[in-house]
PDB file of C-alpha atoms and ligand atoms in Angstrom:
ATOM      1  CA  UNK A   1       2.769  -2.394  12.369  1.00 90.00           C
ATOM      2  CA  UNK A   2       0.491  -3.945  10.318  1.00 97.00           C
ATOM      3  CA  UNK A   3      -2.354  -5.702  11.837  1.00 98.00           C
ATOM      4  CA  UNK A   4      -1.932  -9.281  12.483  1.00 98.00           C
ATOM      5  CA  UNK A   5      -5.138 -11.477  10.557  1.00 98.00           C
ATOM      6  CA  UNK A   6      -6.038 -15.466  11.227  1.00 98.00           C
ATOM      7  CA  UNK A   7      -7.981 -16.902   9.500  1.00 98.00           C
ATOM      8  CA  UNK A   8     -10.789 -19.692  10.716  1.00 98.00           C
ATOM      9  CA  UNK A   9     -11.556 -22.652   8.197  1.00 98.00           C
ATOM     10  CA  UNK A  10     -13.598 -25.934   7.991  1.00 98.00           C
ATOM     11  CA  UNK A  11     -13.443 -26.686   4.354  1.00 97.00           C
ATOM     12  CA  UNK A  12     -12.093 -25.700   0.539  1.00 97.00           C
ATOM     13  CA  UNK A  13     -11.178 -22.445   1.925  1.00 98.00           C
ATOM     14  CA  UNK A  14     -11.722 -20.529  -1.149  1.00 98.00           C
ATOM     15  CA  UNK A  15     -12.830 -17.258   0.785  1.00 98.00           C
ATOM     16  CA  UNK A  16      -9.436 -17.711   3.039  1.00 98.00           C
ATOM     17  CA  UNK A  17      -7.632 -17.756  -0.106  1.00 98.00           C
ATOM     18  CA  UNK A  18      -9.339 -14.393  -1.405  1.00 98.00           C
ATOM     19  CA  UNK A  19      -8.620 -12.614   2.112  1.00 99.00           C
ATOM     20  CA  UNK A  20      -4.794 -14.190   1.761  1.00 99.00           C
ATOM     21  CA  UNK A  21      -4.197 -13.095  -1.899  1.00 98.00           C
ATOM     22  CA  UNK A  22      -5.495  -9.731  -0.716  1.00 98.00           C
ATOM     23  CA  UNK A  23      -3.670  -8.965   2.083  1.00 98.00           C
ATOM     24  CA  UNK A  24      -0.327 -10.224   0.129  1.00 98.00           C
ATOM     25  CA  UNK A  25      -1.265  -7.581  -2.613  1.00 98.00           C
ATOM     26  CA  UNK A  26      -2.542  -4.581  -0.716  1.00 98.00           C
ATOM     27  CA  UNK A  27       0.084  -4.831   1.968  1.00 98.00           C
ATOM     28  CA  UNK A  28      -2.573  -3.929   4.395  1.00 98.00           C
ATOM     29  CA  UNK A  29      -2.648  -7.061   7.093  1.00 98.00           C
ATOM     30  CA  UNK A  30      -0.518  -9.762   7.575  1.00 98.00           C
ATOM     31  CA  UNK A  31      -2.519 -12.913   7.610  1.00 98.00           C
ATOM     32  CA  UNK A  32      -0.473 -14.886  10.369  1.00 98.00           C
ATOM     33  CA  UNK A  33      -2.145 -18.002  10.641  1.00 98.00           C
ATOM     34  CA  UNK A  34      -4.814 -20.543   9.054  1.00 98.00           C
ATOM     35  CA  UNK A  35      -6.684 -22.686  11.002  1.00 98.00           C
ATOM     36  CA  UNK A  36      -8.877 -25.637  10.686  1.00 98.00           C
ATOM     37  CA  UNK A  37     -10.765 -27.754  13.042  1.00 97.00           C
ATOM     38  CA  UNK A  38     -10.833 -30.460   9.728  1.00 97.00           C
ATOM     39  CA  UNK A  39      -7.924 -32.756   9.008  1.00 97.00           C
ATOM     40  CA  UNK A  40      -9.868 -32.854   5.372  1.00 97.00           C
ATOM     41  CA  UNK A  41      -9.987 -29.447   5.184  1.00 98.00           C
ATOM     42  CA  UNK A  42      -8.535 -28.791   1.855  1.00 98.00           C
ATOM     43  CA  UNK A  43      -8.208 -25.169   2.604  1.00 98.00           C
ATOM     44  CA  UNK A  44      -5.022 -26.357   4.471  1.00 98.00           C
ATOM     45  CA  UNK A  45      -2.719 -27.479   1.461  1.00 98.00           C
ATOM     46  CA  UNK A  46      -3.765 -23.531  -0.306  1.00 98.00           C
ATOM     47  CA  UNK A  47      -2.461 -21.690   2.682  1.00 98.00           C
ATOM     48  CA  UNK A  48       0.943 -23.397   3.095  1.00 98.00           C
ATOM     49  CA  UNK A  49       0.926 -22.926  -0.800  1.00 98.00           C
ATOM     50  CA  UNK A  50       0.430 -19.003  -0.092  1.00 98.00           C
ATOM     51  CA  UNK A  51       3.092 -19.401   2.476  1.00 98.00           C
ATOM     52  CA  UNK A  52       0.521 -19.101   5.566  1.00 98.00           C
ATOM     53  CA  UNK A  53       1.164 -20.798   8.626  1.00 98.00           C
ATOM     54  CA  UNK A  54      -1.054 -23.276   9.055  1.00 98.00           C
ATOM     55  CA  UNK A  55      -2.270 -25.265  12.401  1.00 98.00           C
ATOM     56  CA  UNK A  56      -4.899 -27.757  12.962  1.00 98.00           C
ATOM     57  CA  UNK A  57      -6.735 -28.188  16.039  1.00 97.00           C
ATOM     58  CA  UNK A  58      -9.634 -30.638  15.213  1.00 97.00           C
ATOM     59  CA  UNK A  59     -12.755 -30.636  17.107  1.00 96.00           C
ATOM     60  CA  UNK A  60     -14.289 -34.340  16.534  1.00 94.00           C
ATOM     61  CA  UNK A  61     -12.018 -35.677  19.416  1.00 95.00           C
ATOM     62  CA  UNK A  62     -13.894 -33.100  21.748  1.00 94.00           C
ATOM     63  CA  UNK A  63     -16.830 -35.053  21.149  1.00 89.00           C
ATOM     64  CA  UNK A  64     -19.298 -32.393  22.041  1.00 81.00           C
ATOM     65  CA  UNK A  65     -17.281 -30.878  24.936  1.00 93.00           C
ATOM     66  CA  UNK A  66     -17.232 -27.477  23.127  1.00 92.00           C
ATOM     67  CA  UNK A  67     -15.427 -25.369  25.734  1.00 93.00           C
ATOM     68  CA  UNK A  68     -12.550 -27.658  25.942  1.00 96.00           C
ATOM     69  CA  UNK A  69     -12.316 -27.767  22.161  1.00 96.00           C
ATOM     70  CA  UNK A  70     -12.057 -23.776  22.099  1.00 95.00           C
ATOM     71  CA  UNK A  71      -9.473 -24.074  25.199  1.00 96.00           C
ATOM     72  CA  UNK A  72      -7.369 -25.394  23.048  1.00 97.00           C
ATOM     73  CA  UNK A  73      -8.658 -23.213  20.164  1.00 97.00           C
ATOM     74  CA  UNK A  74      -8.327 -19.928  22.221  1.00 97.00           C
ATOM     75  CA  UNK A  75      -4.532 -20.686  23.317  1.00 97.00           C
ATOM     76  CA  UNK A  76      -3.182 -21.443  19.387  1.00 98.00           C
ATOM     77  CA  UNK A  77      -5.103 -18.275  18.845  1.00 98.00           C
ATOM     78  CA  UNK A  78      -3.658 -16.283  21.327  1.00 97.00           C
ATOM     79  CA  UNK A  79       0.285 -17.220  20.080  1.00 98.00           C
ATOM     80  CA  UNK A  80      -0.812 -16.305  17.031  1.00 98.00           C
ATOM     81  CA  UNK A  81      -1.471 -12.700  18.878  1.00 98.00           C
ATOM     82  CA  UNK A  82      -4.396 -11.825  16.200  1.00 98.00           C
ATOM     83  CA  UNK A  83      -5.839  -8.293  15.507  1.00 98.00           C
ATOM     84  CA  UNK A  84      -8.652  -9.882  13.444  1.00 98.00           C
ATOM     85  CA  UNK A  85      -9.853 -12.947  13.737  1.00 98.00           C
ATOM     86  CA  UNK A  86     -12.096 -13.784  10.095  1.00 98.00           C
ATOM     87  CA  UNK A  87     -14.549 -16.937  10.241  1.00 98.00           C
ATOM     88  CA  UNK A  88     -14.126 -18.360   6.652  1.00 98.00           C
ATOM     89  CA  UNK A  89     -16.517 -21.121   6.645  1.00 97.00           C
ATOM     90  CA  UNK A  90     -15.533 -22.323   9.861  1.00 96.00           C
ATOM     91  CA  UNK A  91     -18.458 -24.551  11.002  1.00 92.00           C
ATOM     92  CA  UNK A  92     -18.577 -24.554  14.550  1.00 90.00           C
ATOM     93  CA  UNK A  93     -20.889 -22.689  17.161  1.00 86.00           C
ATOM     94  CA  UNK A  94     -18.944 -21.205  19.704  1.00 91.00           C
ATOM     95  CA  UNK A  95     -19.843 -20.576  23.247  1.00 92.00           C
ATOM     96  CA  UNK A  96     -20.188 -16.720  24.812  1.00 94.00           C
ATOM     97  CA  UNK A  97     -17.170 -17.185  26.963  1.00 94.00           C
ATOM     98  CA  UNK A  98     -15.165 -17.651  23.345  1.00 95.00           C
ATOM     99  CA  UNK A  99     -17.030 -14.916  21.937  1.00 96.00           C
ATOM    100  CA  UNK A 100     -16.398 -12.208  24.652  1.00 95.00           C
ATOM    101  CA  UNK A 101     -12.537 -13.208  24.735  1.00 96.00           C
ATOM    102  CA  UNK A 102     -12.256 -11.979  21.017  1.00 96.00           C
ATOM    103  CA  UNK A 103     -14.894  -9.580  21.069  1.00 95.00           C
ATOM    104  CA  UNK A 104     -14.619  -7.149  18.112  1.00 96.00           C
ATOM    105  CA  UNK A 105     -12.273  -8.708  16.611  1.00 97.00           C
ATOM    106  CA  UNK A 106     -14.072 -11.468  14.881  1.00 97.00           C
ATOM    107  CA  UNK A 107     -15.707 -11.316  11.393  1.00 98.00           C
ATOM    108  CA  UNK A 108     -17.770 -13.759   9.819  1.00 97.00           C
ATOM    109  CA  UNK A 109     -18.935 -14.523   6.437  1.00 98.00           C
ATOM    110  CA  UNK A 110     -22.646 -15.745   6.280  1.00 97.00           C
ATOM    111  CA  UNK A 111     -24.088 -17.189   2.975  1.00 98.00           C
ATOM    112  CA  UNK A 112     -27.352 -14.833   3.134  1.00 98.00           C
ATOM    113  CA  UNK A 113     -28.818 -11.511   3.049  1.00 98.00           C
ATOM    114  CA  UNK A 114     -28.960 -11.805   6.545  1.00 98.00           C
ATOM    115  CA  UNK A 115     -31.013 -11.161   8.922  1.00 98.00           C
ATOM    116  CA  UNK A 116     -32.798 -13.632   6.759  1.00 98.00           C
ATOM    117  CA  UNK A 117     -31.539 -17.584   6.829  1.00 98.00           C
ATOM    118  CA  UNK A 118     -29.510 -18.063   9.280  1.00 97.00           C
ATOM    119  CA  UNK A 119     -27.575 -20.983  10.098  1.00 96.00           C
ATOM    120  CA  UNK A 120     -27.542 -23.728   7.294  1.00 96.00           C
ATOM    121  CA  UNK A 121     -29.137 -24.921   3.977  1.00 98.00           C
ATOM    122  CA  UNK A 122     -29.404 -21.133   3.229  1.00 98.00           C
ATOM    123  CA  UNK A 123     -29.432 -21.445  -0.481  1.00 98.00           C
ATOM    124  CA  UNK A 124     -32.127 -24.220  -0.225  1.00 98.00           C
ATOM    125  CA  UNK A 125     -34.151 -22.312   1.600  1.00 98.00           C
ATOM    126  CA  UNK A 126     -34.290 -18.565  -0.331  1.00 98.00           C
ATOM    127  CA  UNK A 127     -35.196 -21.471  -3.099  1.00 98.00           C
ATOM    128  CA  UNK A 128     -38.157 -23.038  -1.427  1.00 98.00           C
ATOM    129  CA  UNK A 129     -39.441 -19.476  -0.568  1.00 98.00           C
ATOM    130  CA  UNK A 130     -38.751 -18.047  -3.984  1.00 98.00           C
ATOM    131  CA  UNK A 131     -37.038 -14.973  -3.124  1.00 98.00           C
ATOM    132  CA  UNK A 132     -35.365 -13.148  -6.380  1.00 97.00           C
ATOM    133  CA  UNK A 133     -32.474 -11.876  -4.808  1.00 98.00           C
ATOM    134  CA  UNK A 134     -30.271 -13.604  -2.614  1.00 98.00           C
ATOM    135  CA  UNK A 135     -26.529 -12.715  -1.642  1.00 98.00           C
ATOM    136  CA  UNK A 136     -24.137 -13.289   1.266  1.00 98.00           C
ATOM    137  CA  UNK A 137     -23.424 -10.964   4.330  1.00 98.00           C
ATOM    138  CA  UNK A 138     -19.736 -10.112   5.997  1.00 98.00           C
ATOM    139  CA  UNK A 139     -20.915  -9.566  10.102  1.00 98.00           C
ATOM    140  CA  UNK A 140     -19.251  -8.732  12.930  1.00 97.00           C
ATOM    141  CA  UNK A 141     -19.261 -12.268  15.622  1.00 96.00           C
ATOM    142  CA  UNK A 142     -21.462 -12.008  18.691  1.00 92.00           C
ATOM    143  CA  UNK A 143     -23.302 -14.000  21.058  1.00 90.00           C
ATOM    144  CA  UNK A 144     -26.375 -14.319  18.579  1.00 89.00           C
ATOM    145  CA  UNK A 145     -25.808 -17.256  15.949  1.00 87.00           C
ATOM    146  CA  UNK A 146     -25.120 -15.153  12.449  1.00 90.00           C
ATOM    147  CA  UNK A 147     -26.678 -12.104  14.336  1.00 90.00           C
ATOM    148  CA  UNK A 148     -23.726  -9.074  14.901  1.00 95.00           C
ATOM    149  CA  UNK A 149     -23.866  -6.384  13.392  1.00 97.00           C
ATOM    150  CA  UNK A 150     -23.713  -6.697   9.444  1.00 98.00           C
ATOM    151  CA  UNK A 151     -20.679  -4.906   8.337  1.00 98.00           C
ATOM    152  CA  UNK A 152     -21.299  -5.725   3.962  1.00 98.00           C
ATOM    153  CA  UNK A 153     -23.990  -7.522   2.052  1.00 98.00           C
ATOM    154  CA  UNK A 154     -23.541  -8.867  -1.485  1.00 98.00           C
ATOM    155  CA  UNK A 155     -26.753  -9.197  -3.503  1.00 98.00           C
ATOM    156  CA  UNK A 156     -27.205 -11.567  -7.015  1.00 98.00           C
ATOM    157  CA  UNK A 157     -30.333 -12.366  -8.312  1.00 97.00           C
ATOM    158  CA  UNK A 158     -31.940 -16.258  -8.275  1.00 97.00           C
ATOM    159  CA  UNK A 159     -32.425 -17.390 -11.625  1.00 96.00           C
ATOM    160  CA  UNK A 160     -35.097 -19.564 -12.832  1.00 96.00           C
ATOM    161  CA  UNK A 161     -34.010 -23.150 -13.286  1.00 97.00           C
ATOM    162  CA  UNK A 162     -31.427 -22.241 -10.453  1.00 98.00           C
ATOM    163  CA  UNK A 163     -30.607 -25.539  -7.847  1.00 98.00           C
ATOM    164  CA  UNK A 164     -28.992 -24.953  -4.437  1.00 98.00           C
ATOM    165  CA  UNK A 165     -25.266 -25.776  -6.161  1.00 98.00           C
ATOM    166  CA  UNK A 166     -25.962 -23.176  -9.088  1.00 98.00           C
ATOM    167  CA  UNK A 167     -27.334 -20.213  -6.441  1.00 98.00           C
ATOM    168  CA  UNK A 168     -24.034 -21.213  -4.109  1.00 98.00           C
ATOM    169  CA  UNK A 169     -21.860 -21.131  -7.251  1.00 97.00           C
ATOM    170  CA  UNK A 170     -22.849 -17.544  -7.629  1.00 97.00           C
ATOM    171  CA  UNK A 171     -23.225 -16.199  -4.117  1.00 98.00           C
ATOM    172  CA  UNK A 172     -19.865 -17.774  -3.642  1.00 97.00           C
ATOM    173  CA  UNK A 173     -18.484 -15.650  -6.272  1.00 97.00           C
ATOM    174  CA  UNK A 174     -19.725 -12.231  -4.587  1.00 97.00           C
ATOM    175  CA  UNK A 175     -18.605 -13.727  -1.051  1.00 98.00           C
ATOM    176  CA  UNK A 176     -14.896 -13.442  -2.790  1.00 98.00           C
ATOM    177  CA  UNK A 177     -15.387  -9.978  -3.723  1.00 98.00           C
ATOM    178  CA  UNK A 178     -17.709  -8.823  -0.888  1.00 98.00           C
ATOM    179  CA  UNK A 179     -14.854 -10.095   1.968  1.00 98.00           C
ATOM    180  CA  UNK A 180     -11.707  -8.392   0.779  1.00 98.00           C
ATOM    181  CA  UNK A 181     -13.568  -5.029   0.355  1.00 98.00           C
ATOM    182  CA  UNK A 182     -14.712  -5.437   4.159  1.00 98.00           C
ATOM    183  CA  UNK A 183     -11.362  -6.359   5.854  1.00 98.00           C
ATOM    184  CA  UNK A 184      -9.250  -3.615   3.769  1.00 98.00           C
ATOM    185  CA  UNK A 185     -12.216  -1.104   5.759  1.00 98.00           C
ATOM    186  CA  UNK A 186     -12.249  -3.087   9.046  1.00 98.00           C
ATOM    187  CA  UNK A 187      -8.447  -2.741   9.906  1.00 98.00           C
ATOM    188  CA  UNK A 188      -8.493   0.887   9.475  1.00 97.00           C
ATOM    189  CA  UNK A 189     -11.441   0.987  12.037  1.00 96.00           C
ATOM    190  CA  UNK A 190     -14.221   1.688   9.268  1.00 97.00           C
ATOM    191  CA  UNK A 191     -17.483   0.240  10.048  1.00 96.00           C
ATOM    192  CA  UNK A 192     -19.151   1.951   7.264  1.00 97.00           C
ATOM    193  CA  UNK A 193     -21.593  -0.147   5.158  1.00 97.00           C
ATOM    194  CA  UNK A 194     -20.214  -1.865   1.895  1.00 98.00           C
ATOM    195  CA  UNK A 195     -22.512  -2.973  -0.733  1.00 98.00           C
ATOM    196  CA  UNK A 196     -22.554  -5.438  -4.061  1.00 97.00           C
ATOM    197  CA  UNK A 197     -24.671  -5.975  -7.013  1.00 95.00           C
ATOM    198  CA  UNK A 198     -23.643  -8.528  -8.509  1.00 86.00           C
ATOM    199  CA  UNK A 199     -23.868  -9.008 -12.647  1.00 68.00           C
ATOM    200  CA  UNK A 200     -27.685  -8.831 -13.673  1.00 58.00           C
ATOM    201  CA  UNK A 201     -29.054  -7.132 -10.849  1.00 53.00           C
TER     202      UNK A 201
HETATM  203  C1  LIG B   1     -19.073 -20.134   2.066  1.00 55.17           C
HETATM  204  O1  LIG B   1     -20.250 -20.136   1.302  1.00 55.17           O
HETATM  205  C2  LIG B   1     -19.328 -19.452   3.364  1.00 55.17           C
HETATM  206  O2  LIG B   1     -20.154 -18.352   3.262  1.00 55.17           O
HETATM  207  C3  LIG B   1     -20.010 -20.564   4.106  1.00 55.17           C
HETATM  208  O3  LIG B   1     -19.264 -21.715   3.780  1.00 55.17           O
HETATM  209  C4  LIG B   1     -18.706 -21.534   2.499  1.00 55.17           C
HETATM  210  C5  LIG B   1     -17.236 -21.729   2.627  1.00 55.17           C
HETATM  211  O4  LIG B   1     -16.601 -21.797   1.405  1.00 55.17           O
HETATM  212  N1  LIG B   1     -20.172 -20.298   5.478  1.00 55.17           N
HETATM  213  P1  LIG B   1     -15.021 -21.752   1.320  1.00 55.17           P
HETATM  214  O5  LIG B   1     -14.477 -22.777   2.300  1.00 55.17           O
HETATM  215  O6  LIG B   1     -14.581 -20.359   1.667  1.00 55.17           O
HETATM  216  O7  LIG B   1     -14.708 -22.128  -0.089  1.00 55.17           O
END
């Protein structure tokens, strides 16, 4: 039996369509589900293209009452009967209770060498610090916002003249290379570091 993926968006789902169109080829997980917490998540329309299963359980109407919002996230889940569970961009901070219920089985993908910036305006920030390299992390989910252990890290250098769209443009593109190359190792049970260097590293 191959081992059941779903797949956790917000947005454009770009990664979610990397992790689909690899699983499809390598035959090696069957992604069973997308879902968003966005109506506007465009990341929606691509998975029904793939021929994904799709639901959408949006958060907004929760209005801050997180647990109840992942009440109704952790039943939809638990039909969906996932092996893996991999955060593509999904923007919401989830409480410990949600965390240990899917403990181990949850990957994330963080825009940032972590443990450097975590949480948000990551590519801002390596900016305003001028770091030279900067990159994206795959992690394992735990209690600790962007803090389990890392499971892949992408590196690509920051260029001069480089804005926050122009560094995201090119982390992104490691983030679709680094992600794939960590789930085809997760579902066999290897936790073994993977690591990218991006083009002119
Ligand atoms: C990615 O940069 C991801 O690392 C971050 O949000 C972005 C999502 O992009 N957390 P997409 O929806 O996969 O295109």
């Amino acid at each position: 039996m191959r081992p059941r993926v779903v797949i956790l968006i917000s947005g454009g789902g770009s990664n979610m369509v990397t992790l689909v169109r690899d699983m499809q080829a390598g035959g090696y997980a069957d992604p069973v589900l997308v879902l968003a917490n966005r109506a506007d998540a465009g990341g929606l329309a691509k998975a029904a293209e793939l021929g994904v299963e799709t639901a959408l359980i949006e958060s907004r109407p929760y209005k801050g009452d997180r647990e109840a919002f992942e009440a109704a996230l952790t039943e939809r889940l638990a039909s969906a009967n996932p092996d893996i569970i991999c955060f593509a961009g999904f923007m919401r901070v989830l409480t410990e209770g949600f965390i240990r219920r899917w403990q181990g089985k949850m990957l994330n993908i963080h825009p940032s060498l972590l443990p450097l910036y975590k949480g948000l305006h990551t590519h801002q920030r390596a900016l305003d610090d001028g770091v030279m390299v900067h990159g994206c992390s795959v992690h394992e989910v735990s209690a600790e916002l962007d803090g389990g252990t890392i499971l892949g890290q992408a590196v690509v250098p920051v260029l001069a003249g480089d804005t926050p769209d122009t560094l995201a443009a090119r982390v992104l593109g490691v983030e679709h290379q680094l992600y794939p190359a960590v789930l085809r190792k997760f579902v066999t049970g290897d936790r073994t570091p993977t690591a990218i260097f991006g083009t002119d590293i």
